[in-house]
Coordinates of C-alpha atoms in Angstrom, one line a residue:
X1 CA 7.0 18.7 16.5
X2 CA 3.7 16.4 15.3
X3 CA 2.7 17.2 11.8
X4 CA -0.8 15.9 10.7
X5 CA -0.2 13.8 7.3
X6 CA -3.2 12.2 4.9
X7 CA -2.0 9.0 3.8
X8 CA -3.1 6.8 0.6
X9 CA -3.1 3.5 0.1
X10 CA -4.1 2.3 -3.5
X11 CA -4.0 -0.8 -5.7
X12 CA -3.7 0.8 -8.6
X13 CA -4.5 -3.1 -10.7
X14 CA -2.3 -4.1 -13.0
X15 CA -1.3 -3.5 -16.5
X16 CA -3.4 -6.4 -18.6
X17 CA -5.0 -6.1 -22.1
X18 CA -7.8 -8.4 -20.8
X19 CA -9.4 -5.7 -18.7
X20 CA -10.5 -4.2 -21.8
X21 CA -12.3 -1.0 -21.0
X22 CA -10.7 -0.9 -17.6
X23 CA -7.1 -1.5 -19.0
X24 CA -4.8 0.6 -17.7
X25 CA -4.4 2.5 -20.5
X26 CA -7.7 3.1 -20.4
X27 CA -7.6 4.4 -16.6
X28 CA -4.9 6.9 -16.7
X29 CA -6.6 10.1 -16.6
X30 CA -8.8 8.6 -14.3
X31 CA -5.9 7.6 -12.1
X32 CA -4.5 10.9 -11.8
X33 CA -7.6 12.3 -11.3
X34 CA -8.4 11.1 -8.2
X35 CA -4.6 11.2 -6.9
X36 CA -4.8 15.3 -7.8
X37 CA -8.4 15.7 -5.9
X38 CA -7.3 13.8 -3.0
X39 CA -3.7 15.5 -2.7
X40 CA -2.1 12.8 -0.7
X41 CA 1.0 13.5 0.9
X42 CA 2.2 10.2 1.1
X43 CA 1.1 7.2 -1.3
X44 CA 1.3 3.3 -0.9
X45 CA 0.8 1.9 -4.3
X46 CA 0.1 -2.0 -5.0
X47 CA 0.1 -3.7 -8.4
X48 CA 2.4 -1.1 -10.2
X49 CA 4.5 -2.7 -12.8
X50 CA 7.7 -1.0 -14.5
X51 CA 5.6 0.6 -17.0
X52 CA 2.9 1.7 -14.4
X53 CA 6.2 3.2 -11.9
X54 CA 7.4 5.3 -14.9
X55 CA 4.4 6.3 -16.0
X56 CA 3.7 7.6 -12.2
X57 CA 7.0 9.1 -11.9
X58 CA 6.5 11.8 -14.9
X59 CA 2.9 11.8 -14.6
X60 CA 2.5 12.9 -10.6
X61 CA 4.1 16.0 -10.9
X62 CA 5.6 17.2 -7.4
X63 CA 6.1 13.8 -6.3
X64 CA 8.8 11.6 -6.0
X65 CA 7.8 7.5 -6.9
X66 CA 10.3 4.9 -5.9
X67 CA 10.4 1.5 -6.0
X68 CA 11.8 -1.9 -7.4
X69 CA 9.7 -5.2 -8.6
X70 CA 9.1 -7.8 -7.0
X71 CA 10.7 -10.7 -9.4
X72 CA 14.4 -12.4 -9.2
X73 CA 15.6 -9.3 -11.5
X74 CA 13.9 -6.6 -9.4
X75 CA 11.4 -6.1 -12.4
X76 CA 7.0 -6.6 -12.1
X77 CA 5.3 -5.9 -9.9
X78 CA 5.8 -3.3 -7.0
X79 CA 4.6 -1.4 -4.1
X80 CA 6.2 1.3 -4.9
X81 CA 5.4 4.6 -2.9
X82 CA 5.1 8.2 -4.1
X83 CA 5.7 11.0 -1.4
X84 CA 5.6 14.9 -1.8
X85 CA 9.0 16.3 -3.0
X86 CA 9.2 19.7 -1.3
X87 CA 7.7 18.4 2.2
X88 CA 10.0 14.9 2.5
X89 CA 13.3 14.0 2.7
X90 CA 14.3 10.4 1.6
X91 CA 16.6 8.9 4.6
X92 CA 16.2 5.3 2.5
X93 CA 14.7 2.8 0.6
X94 CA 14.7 -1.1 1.3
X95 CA 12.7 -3.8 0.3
X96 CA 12.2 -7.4 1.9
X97 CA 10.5 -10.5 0.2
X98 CA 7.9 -13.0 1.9
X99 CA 10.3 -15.3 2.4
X100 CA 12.5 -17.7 4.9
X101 CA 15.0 -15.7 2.8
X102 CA 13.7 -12.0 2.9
X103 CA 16.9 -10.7 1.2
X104 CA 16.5 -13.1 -1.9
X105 CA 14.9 -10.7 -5.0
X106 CA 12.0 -13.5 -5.7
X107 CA 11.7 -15.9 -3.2
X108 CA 8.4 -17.0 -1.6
X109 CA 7.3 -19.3 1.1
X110 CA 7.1 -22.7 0.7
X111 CA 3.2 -23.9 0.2
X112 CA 0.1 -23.6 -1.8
X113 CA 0.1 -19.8 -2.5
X114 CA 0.0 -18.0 -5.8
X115 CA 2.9 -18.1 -8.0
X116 CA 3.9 -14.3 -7.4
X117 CA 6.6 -13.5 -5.0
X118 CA 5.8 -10.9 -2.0
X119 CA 7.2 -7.9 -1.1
X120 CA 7.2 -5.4 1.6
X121 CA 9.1 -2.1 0.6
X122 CA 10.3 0.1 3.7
X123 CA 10.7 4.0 2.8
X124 CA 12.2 6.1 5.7
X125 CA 11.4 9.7 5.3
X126 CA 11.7 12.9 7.8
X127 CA 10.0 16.8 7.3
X128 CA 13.0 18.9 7.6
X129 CA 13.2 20.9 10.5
X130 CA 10.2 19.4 12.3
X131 CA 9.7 15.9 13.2
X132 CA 11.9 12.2 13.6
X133 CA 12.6 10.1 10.8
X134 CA 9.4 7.9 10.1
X135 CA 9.0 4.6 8.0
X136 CA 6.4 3.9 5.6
X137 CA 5.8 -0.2 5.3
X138 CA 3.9 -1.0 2.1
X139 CA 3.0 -4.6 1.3
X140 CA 0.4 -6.7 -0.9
X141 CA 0.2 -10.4 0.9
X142 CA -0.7 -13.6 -1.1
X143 CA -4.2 -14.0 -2.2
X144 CA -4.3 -17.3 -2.6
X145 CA -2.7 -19.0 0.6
X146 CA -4.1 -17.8 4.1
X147 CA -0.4 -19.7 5.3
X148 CA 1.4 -17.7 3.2
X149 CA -0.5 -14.3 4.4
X150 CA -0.2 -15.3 8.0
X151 CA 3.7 -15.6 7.3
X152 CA 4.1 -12.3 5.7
X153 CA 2.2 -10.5 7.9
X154 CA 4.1 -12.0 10.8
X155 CA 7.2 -11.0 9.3
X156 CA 6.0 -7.5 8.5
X157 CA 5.1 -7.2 12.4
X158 CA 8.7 -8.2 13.5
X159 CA 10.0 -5.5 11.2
X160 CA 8.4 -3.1 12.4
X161 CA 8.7 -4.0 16.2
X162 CA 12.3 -4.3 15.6
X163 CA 12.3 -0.4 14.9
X164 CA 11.5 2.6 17.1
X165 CA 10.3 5.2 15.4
X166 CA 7.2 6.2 14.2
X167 CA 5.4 3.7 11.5
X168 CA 2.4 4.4 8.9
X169 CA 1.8 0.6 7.3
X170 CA -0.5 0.3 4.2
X171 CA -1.4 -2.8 1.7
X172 CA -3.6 -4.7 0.0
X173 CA -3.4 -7.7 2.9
X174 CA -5.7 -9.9 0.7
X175 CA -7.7 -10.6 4.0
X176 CA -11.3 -9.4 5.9
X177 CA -10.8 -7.7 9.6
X178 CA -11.6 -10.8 11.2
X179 CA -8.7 -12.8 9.6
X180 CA -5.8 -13.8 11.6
X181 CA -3.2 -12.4 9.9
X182 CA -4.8 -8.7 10.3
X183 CA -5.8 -9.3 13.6
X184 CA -2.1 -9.8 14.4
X185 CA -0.8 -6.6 13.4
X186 CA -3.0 -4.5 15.9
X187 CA -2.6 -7.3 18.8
X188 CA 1.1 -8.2 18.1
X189 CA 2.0 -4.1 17.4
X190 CA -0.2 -3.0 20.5
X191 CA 2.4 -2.2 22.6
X192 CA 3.4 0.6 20.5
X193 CA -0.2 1.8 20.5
X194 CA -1.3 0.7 16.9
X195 CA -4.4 1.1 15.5
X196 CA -6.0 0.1 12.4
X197 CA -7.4 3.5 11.1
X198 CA -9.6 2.1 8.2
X199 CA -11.5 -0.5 11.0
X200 CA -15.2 -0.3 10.2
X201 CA -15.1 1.8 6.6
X202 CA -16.4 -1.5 4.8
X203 CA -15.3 -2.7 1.5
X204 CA -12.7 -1.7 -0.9
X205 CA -12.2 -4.6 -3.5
X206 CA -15.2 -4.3 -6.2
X207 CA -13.6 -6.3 -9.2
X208 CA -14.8 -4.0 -11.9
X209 CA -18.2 -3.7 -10.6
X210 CA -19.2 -0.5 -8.6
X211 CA -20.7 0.2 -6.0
X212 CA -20.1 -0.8 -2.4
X213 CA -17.4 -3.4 -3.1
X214 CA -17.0 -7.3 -3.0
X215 CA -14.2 -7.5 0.0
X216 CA -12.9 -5.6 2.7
X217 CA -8.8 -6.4 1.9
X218 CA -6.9 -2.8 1.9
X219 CA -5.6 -1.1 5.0
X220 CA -3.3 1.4 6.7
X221 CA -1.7 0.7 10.3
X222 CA 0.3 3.2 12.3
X223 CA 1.3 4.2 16.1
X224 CA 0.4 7.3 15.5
X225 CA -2.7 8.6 15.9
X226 CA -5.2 8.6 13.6
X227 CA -7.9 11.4 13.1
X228 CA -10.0 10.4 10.2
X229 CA -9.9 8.2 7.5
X230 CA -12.3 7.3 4.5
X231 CA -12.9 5.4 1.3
X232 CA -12.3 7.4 -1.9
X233 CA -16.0 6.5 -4.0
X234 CA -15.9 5.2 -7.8
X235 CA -19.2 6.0 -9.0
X236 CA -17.5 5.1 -12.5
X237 CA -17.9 7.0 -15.7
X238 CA -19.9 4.6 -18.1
X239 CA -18.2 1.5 -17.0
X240 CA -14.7 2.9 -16.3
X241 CA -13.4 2.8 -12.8
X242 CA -10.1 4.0 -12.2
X243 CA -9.3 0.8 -10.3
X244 CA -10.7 -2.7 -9.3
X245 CA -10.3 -1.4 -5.6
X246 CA -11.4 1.9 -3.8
X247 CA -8.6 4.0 -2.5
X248 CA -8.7 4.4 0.9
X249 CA -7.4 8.1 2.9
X250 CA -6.3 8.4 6.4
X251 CA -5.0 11.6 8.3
X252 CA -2.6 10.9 10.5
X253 CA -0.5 12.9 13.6
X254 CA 3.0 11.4 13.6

């Protein structure tokens, strides 16, 4: 049995005095806001930190957040996910790293990329009763090295072609529709009749500023099929956004 889904994926920026207004302290409410006026059933987070995962976890009530950073010591950064607690069950939780060594906590490709190590995290879920298991892939790729984003997106690709079931794939890739490395995923994943549902709704990354956005860099992937999808607007309130990117929706039939 198919069971339509709306999916987020949402960089939420990370937790750094220097952003001033837009600090993340400064955010929260805004944060939540959107999150409870969307009502996503499924979440792909990017830039959350320890602090920002706990704060998500007591803060979003009815979901569950989970999650690990991205460092040696499984601390930073994350892209940790938050799902719906009464309509999920969690079948498991992995992560890999961008890496010739993906099971190494911290370890990078070789080459000139940033000095922050990637991760992809790989949640498993199933609505009891109704539907097969599905994964949820969540990454943020380098974005510094378009090597180093080729790389990860290529491994990404073989770990989800390595796996039959049904996939929803969201990120901050870092990279504009016409790059290689998101090119790949539809091309190299077309066999099992993946699309890119957020082709053609324009930019996402606005840096602070407002309005229509700098870059085009955040996506969601799947083989199932999607219906709609859209950018969540940031008209900002008096200079306060509640991120440096747009959060981006997709309703999906798994």
């Amino acid at each position: 049995m198919s069971r339509t889904l709306k999916i987020m994926t949402f960089n939420l920026r990370t937790a750094v005095p220097s952003d001033g207004v837009n600090s993340f302290w400064e955010r929260k409410p805004r944060i939540l806001e959107v999150i409870r006026r969307e009502d996503p059933d499924i979440i792909g987070f990017q830039e959350a930190t320890d602090e920002m995962r706990l704060w998500a976890a007591e803060s979003l009530a009815g979901y569950t957040v989970i999650g690990c950073g991205r460092g040696k010591n499984y601390r930073g950064e994350s892209v940790a996910t938050a799902f719906k607690s009464e309509l999920f069950s969690l079948i498991s939780l992995d992560h890999y790293w961008m890496s010739p060594t993906p099971g190494v906590p911290g370890s990078r490709f070789p080459g000139d990329q940033s000095s922050c190590p990637r991760i992809t995290s790989v949640v498993r879920l199933a609505v009891p009763d109704e539907t097969e298991p599905f994964n949820i892939y969540n990454t943020h790729l380098d974005h510094k090295d378009a090597g180093a984003r080729y790389l990860g997106m290529m491994q990404n690709v073989q770990h989800i072609s390595a796996g039959r079931e049904r996939f929803v794939f969201t990120g901050d890739m870092n990279a504009t529709p016409d790059a290689p490395e998101i090119r790949l995923v539809t091309e190299a994943l077309g066999c099992r009749g993946a699309v890119d549902c957020t082709a053609g709704l324009g930019n996402t990354f606005h840096g602070f500023k407002g309005g229509e956005g700098r870059s085009y860099i955040d996506y969601i992937f799947t083989d199932g099929k999607c219906e709609s999808a859209y950018v969540v607007p940031d008209p900002g309130e008096n200079g306060l956004y509640y991120s440096d990117h747009l959060a981006v929706c997709a309703l999906i039939t798994l």
